Short mmCIF file of C-alpha atoms in Angstrom, two decimals:
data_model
loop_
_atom_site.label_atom_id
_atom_site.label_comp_id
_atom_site.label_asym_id
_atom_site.label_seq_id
_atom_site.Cartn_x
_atom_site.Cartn_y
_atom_site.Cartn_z
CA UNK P 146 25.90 56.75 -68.99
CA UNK P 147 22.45 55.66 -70.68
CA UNK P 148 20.24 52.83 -69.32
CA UNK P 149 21.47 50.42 -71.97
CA UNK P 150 25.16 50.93 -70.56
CA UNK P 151 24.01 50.55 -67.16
CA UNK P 152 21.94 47.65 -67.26
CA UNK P 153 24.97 46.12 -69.22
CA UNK P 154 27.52 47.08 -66.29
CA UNK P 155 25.17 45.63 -63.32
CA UNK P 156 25.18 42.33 -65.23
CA UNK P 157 28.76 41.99 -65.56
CA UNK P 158 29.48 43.32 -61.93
CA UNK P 159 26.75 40.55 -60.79
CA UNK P 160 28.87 37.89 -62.70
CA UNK P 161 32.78 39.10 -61.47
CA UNK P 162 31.17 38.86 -57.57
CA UNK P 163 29.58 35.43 -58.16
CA UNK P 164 32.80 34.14 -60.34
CA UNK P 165 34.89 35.07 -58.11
CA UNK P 166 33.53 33.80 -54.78
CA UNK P 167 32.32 37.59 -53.27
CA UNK P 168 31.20 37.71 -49.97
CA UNK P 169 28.22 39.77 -50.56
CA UNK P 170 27.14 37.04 -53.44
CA UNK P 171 27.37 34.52 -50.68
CA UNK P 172 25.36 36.57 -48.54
CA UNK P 173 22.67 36.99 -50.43
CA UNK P 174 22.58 33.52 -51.65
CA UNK P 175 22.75 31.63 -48.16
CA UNK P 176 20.46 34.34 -46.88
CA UNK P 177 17.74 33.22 -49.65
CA UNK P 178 18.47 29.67 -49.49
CA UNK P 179 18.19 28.65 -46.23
CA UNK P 180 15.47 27.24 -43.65
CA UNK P 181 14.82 27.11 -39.78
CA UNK P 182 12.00 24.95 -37.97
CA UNK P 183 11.94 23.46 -34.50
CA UNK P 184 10.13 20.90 -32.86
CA UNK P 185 9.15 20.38 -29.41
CA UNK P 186 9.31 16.73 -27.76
CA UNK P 187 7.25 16.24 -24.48
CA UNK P 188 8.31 14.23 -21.51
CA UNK P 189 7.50 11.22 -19.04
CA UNK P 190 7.77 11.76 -15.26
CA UNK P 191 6.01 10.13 -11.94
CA UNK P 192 5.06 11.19 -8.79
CA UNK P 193 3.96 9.16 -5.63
CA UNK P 194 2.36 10.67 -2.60
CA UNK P 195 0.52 8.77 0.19
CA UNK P 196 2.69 5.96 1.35
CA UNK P 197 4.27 7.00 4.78
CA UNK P 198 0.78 7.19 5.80
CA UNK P 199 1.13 3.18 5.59
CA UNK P 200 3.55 2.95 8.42
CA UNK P 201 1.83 1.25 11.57
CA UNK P 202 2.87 -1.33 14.45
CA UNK P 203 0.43 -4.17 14.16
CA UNK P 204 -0.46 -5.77 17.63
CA UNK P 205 -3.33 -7.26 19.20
CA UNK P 206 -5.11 -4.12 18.85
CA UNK P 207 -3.84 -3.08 15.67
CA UNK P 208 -4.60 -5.94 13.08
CA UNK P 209 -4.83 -3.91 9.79
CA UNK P 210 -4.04 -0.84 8.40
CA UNK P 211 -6.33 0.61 5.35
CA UNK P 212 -4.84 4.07 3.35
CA UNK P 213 -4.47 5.31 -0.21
CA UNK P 214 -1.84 6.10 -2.28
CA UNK P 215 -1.71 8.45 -5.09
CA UNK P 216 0.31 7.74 -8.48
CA UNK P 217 0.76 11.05 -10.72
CA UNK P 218 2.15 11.26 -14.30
CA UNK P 219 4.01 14.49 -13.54
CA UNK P 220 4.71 14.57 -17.45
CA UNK P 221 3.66 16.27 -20.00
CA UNK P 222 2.43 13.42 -22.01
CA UNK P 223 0.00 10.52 -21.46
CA UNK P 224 1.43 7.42 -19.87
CA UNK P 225 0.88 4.05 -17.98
CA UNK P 226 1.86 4.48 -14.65
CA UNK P 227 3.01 0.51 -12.94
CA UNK P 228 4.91 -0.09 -9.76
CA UNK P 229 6.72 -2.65 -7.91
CA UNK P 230 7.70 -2.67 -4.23
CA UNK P 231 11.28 -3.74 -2.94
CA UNK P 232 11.80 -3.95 1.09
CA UNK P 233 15.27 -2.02 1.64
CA UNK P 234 18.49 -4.02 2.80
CA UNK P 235 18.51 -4.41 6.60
CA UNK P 236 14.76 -4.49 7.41
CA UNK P 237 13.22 -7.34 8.06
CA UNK P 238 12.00 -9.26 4.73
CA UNK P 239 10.56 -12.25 6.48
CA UNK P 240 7.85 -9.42 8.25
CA UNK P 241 7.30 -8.23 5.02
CA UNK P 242 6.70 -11.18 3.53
CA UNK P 243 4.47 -11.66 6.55
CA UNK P 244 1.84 -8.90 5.81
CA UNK P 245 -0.97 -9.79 3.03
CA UNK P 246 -1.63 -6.62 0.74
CA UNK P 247 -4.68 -6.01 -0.94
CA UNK P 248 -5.03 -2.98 -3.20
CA UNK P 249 -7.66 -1.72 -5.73
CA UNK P 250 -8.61 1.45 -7.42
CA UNK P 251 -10.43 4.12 -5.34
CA UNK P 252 -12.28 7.40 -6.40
CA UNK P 253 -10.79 9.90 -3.83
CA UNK P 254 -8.90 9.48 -1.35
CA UNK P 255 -11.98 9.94 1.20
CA UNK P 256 -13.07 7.00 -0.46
CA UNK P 257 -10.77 4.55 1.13
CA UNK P 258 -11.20 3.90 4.81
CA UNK P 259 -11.35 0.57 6.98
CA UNK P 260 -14.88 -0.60 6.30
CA UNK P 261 -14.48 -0.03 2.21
CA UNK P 262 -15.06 -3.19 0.53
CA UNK P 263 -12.41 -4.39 -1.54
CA UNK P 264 -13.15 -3.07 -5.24
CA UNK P 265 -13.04 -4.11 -8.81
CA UNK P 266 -9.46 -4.36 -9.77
CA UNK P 267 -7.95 -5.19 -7.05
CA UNK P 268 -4.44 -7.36 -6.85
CA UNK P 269 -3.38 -9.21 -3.94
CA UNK P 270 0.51 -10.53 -2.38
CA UNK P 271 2.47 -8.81 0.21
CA UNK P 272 4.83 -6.05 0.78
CA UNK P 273 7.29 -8.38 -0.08
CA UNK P 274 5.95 -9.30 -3.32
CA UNK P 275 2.59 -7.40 -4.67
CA UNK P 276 1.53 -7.18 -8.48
CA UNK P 277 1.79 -4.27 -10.07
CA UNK P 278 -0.92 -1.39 -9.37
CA UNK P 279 -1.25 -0.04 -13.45
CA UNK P 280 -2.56 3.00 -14.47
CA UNK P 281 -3.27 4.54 -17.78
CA UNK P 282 -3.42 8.28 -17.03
CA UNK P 283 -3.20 11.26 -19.39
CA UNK P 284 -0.90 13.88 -18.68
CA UNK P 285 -0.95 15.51 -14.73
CA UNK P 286 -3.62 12.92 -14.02
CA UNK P 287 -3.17 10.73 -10.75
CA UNK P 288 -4.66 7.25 -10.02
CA UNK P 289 -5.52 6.79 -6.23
CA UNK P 290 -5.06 3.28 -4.69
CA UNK P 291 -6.56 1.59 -1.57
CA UNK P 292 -4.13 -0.52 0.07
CA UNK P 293 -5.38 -2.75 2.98
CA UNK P 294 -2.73 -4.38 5.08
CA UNK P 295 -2.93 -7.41 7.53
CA UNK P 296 -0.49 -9.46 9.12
CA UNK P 297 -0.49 -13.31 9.15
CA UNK P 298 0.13 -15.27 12.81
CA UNK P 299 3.33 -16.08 11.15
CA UNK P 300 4.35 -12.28 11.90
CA UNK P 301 7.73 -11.82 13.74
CA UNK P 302 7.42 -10.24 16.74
CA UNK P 303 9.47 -6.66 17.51
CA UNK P 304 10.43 -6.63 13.94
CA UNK P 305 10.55 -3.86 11.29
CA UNK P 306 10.04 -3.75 7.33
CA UNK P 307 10.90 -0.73 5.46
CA UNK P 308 9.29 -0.97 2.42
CA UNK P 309 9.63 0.55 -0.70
CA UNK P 310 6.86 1.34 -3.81
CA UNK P 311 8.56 1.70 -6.82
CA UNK P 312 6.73 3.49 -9.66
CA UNK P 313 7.53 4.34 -13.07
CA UNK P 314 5.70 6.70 -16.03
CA UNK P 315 6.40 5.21 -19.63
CA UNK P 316 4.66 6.15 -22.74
CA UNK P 317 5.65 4.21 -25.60
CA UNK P 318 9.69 3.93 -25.87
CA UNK P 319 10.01 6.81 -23.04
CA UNK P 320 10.24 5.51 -19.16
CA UNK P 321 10.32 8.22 -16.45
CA UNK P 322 12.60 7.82 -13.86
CA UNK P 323 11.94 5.75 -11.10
CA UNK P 324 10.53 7.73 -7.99
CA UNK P 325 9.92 6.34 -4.44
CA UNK P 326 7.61 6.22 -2.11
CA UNK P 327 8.33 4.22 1.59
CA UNK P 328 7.20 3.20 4.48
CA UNK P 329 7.90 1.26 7.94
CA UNK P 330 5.82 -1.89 8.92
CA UNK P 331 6.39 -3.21 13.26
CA UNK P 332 5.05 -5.79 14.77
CA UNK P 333 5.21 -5.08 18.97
CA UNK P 334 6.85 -7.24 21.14
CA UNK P 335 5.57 -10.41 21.19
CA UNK P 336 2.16 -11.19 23.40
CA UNK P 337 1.80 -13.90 26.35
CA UNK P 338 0.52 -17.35 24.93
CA UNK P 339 -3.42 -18.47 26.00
CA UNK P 340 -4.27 -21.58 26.65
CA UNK P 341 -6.99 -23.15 24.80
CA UNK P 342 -8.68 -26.68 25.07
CA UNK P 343 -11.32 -28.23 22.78
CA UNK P 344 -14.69 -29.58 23.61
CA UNK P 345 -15.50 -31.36 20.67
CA UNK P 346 -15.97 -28.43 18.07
CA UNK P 347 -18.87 -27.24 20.47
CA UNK P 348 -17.03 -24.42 22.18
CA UNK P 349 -13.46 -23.45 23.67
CA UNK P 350 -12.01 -22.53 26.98
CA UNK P 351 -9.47 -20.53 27.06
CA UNK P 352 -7.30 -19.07 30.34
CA UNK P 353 -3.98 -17.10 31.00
CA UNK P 354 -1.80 -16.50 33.11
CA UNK P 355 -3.09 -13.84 35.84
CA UNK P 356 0.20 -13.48 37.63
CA UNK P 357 0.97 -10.59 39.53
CA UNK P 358 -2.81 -8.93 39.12
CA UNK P 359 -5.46 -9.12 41.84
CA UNK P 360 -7.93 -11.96 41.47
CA UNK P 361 -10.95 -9.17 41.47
CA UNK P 362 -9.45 -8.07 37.54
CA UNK P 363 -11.82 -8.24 34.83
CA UNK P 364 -10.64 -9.54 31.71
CA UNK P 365 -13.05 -9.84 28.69
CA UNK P 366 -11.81 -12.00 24.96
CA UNK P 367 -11.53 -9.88 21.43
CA UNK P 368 -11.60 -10.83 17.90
CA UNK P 369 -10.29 -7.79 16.51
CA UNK P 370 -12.16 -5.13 18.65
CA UNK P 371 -15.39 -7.32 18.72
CA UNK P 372 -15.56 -9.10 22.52
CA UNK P 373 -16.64 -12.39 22.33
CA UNK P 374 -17.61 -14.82 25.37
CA UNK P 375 -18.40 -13.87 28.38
CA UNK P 376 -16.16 -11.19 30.74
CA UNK P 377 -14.60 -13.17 33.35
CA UNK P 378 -12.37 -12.16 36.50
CA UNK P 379 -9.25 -14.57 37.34
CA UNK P 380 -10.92 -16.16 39.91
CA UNK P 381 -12.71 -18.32 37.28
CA UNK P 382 -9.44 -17.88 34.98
CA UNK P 383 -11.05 -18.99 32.00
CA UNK P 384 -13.79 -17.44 29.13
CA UNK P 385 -16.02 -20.10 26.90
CA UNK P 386 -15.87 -19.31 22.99
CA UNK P 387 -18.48 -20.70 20.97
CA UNK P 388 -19.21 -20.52 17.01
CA UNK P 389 -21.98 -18.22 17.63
CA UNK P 390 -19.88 -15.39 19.67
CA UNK P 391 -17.60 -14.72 16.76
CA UNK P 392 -18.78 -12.15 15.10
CA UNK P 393 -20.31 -12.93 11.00
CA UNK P 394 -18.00 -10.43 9.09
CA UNK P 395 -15.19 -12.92 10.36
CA UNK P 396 -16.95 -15.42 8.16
CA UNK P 397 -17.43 -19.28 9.09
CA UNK P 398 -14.41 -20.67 8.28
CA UNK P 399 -10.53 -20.13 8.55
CA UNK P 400 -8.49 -19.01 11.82
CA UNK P 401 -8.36 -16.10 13.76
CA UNK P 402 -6.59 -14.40 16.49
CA UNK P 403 -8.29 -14.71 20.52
CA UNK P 404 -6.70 -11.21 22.40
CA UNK P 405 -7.71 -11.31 25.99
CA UNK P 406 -7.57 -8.28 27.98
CA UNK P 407 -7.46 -6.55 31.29
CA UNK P 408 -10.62 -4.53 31.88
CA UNK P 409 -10.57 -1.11 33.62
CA UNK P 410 -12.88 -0.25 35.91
CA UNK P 411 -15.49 0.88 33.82
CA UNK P 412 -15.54 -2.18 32.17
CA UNK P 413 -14.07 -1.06 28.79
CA UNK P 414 -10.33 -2.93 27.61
CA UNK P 415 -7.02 -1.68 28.74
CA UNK P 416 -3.76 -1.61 26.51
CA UNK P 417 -2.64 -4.86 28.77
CA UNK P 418 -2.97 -8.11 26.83
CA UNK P 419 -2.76 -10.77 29.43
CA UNK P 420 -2.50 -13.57 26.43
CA UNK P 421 -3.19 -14.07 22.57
CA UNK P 422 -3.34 -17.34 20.64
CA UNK P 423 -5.48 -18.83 17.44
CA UNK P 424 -8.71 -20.46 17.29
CA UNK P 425 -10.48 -22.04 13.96
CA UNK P 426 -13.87 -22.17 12.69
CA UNK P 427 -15.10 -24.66 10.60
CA UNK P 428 -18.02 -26.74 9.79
CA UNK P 429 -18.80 -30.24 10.95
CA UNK P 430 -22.06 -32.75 10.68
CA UNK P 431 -24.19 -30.56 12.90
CA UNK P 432 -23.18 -27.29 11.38
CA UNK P 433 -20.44 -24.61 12.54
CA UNK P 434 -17.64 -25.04 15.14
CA UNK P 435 -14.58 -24.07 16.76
CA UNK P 436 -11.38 -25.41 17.71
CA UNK P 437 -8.21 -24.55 19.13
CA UNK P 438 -4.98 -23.65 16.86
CA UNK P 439 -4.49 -22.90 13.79
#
């Protein structure tokens, strides 16, 4: 066979396996013919560290609670972080409710301790209602968060919030789920009432009831862990306040919590609070003053 007949025989096979639907046509034509490409889509996801840190029983001697949390966008894409906070069925809401939040953006973690001052950005409520903390953070990035916790004289005593912060990742259309982070809030049982009486915005008296101690017991008045006054023992059963013994980071105005408490021997304050109650500063014609109440 020449090359002439040859050429002419490959040309006619070609057409018969085409024409008539050949597998090996097919083949070779799908195998030139077709495509693949893939494309890969990132993701959204959250991650909260920090909070059980926030659980604390307030009490006289315990009236706030400072500590960070950390929100991480776990994904692989940037996102805003935001969160809410719920307080979980069963706990006590009104407690929550009871406990003023602040919270504001921090550098580290080291960065947030009990005398940090309240920074730019900060948003304010309780733990039964608190704005959202928002973050924009790229992707693995984490925001830290100072929250500062203090309860109101409205507190319940020997209750218990178990509170919840919420926080979701979304970038765009895309939300991460919603991840957890909780916490429990007590308030100790509640304190012995002091006595208080006025003297005309010029100073207070206040006294307790000494029952069942020895009249040689010291007792000595707190704001916070600052004494104020003058130690006393119970047989004078009373210590003077004035405007001037409350210490100036309290301010000059508003009302604040009087903690009396039993002295030990040394002369520094025992765990036994023989009586709590309010006190008020304000300002009247010849300057600062005190009264009792809130």
């Amino acid at each position: 066979m020449n090359r002439r007949l040859r050429l002419v025989v490959a040309v006619l096979l070609t057409a018969v396996f085409v024409g008539g639907g050949s597998s090996a046509a097919w083949a070779l034509w799908s195998a030139s013919g077709t495509t693949a490409s893939s494309v890969t889509i990132g993701k959204v996801s959250a991650s909260i560290a920090g909070t059980s840190a926030l659980t604390t029983t307030f009490s006289s001697t315990v009236t706030s609670v400072t500590k960070p949390i950390t929100l991480t966008n776990s994904g692989s894409i940037a996102g805003t972080a935001t969160t809410t906070v719920s307080v979980v069925s069963g706990s006590s809401t009104a407690l929550a409710q009871a406990v003023t939040v602040v919270a504001w953006p921090a550098a580290t973690t080291a960065a947030c301790t009990t005398n940090t001052a309240v920074g730019s950005g900060s948003v304010t409520g309780t733990w039964a209602s608190l704005p959202s903390m928002t973050s924009k953070l790229a992707a693995g990035a984490s925001a830290i968060w100072c929250t500062r916790s203090t309860p109101k004289s409205s507190a319940p005593a020997s209750a218990t919030a178990n509170v919840n912060v919420n926080l979701t990742v979304a970038s765009g259309s895309w939300t991460s789920g919603v991840v957890q982070g909780g916490f429990y809030l007590n308030t100790s049982a509640a304190e012995a009432a002091l006595t208080c009486n006025d003297h005309s915005g010029n100073y207070v008296d206040v006294t307790w009831d000494a029952a069942g101690r020895p009249k040689e017991t010291w007792y000595a008045a707190y704001v916070g862990t600052t004494p104020v006054g003058q130690k006393a023992q119970d047989y004078s059963a009373f210590i003077t306040i004035a405007p001037s013994d409350i210490p100036a980071s309290a301010g000059t105005s508003g009302t604040l919590t009087v903690t009396v408490k039993v002295l030990d021997s040394a002369g520094n304050p025992t765990s036994t609070v023989a009586g709590s109650g309010p006190v008020t500063l304000f300002t009247q014609n010849n300057g600062a003053a005190i009264r009792c109440g809130a």
